[in-house]
Short mmCIF file of C-alpha atoms in Angstrom, two decimals:
data_model
loop_
_atom_site.label_atom_id
_atom_site.label_comp_id
_atom_site.label_asym_id
_atom_site.label_seq_id
_atom_site.Cartn_x
_atom_site.Cartn_y
_atom_site.Cartn_z
CA GLN K 1 -16.14 30.28 7.72
CA VAL K 2 -15.50 28.35 4.53
CA GLN K 3 -16.83 24.83 4.81
CA LEU K 4 -16.51 21.78 2.57
CA VAL K 5 -18.97 18.98 3.15
CA GLU K 6 -18.61 15.57 1.52
CA SER K 7 -21.40 13.11 0.91
CA GLY K 8 -22.03 9.88 -0.96
CA GLY K 9 -19.71 7.50 0.84
CA GLY K 10 -20.80 4.12 2.08
CA LEU K 11 -20.42 0.39 1.76
CA VAL K 12 -20.29 -1.12 -1.70
CA GLN K 13 -19.37 -4.51 -3.11
CA PRO K 14 -16.31 -5.00 -5.30
CA GLY K 15 -17.13 -3.95 -8.84
CA GLY K 16 -19.77 -1.53 -7.63
CA SER K 17 -20.03 2.22 -7.99
CA LEU K 18 -20.32 5.28 -5.79
CA ARG K 19 -20.57 8.96 -6.50
CA LEU K 20 -19.03 11.35 -4.01
CA SER K 21 -20.02 14.99 -3.79
CA CYS K 22 -18.37 17.89 -2.02
CA ALA K 23 -19.98 21.29 -1.74
CA ALA K 24 -18.09 24.36 -0.65
CA SER K 25 -19.99 27.05 1.17
CA GLY K 26 -19.41 30.19 3.17
CA SER K 27 -17.25 33.13 2.20
CA ILE K 28 -15.81 32.23 -1.20
CA PHE K 29 -14.36 34.71 -3.63
CA SER K 30 -12.95 32.25 -6.14
CA ILE K 31 -11.97 28.60 -6.38
CA ASP K 32 -8.96 27.37 -8.30
CA ALA K 33 -8.32 23.63 -8.22
CA MET K 34 -10.50 21.11 -6.42
CA GLY K 35 -9.68 17.53 -5.69
CA TRP K 36 -10.12 14.31 -3.83
CA TYR K 37 -7.62 12.64 -1.53
CA ARG K 38 -7.95 9.41 0.37
CA GLN K 39 -6.36 7.90 3.43
CA ALA K 40 -6.56 4.31 4.59
CA PRO K 41 -5.83 3.38 8.23
CA GLY K 42 -2.10 3.39 8.89
CA LYS K 43 -1.31 4.83 5.48
CA GLN K 44 -0.45 8.27 4.23
CA ARG K 45 -2.90 10.46 2.41
CA GLU K 46 -2.71 10.28 -1.36
CA LEU K 47 -4.14 12.31 -4.18
CA VAL K 48 -6.88 10.49 -6.03
CA ALA K 49 -7.94 13.09 -8.57
CA ALA K 50 -7.83 16.81 -9.14
CA ILE K 51 -9.53 19.24 -11.46
CA THR K 52 -8.67 22.81 -12.33
CA SER K 53 -11.10 25.66 -12.73
CA ASP K 54 -11.12 25.21 -16.50
CA GLY K 55 -11.70 21.47 -16.35
CA SER K 56 -8.23 19.98 -16.71
CA THR K 57 -7.95 16.74 -14.73
CA LYS K 58 -5.35 14.37 -13.36
CA TYR K 59 -5.65 11.00 -11.63
CA GLU K 60 -3.67 8.67 -9.47
CA TYR K 61 -2.50 5.82 -11.67
CA SER K 62 -4.53 3.05 -10.00
CA VAL K 63 -7.86 4.84 -10.52
CA LYS K 64 -7.38 5.88 -14.14
CA GLY K 65 -10.21 4.57 -16.27
CA ARG K 66 -12.33 3.84 -13.21
CA PHE K 67 -12.83 7.20 -11.50
CA THR K 68 -14.00 10.46 -13.03
CA ILE K 69 -13.71 13.83 -11.36
CA SER K 70 -15.95 16.71 -12.36
CA ARG K 71 -17.11 20.03 -10.97
CA ASP K 72 -20.01 22.41 -11.11
CA ASN K 73 -18.59 25.88 -10.72
CA ALA K 74 -22.01 27.46 -10.28
CA LYS K 75 -22.62 25.22 -7.26
CA ASN K 76 -19.03 25.25 -5.93
CA THR K 77 -19.22 21.49 -5.97
CA VAL K 78 -16.79 18.76 -7.01
CA TYR K 79 -17.78 15.18 -7.73
CA LEU K 80 -15.98 11.89 -7.91
CA GLN K 81 -17.70 9.14 -9.85
CA MET K 82 -16.15 5.85 -8.84
CA THR K 83 -16.77 2.67 -10.80
CA SER K 84 -15.31 -0.83 -10.76
CA LEU K 85 -14.44 -0.34 -7.12
CA LYS K 86 -11.85 -2.58 -5.54
CA PRO K 87 -11.20 -3.44 -1.88
CA GLU K 88 -7.99 -1.43 -2.06
CA ASP K 89 -10.09 1.67 -2.73
CA THR K 90 -11.34 1.46 0.85
CA ALA K 91 -10.41 4.66 2.66
CA VAL K 92 -11.67 7.92 4.02
CA TYR K 93 -12.05 10.26 1.09
CA TYR K 94 -11.40 13.96 1.63
CA CYS K 95 -12.23 16.71 -0.78
CA ASN K 96 -10.20 19.86 -1.00
CA ALA K 97 -10.53 23.23 -2.60
CA ASP K 98 -7.81 25.76 -3.29
CA LEU K 99 -9.65 29.02 -2.92
CA LYS K 100 -9.71 32.62 -1.86
CA ALA K 101 -12.25 33.48 0.82
CA THR K 102 -11.82 37.13 -0.18
CA LYS K 103 -9.99 38.92 -2.97
CA TRP K 104 -7.38 40.12 -0.45
CA GLU K 105 -6.20 36.70 0.68
CA PHE K 106 -3.73 34.29 -0.86
CA VAL K 107 -5.04 31.05 -2.27
CA THR K 108 -5.52 28.65 0.64
CA ARG K 109 -6.25 24.93 0.71
CA TYR K 110 -9.41 23.94 2.54
CA TRP K 111 -10.43 20.43 3.49
CA GLY K 112 -13.65 18.59 4.07
CA GLN K 113 -14.20 16.31 7.05
CA GLY K 114 -14.04 13.16 4.98
CA THR K 115 -16.46 10.44 3.98
CA GLN K 116 -15.87 6.73 4.45
CA VAL K 117 -15.80 4.48 1.42
CA THR K 118 -15.69 0.76 2.15
CA VAL K 119 -15.43 -1.78 -0.65
CA SER K 120 -16.12 -5.25 0.67
CA SER K 121 -18.17 -8.31 -0.06
#
């Protein structure tokens, strides 16, 4: 019954900005890392950014300096602020959370349904 719901995607012009949000809800005991992946049509899914529970971050090389990942632990929410967007950023963006639904379970990766980001003039 854990659910991750993304929002904030849409159509934006090159050089524009978007802020994606992903809120986790349901039975959640604890959340370790959270992140954002993206997948363009015909291409494999790739990690865009990830953030640990204590705030450590990592980014895919092509988005460094343009994207910023953050999280609000109190709200079980992860954000991706995207600036200077390029057409090659066009993809479905999926959030993930590595979490325990209960204290008795192993850490499991959960996925959102994805939100479309299209960068085009």
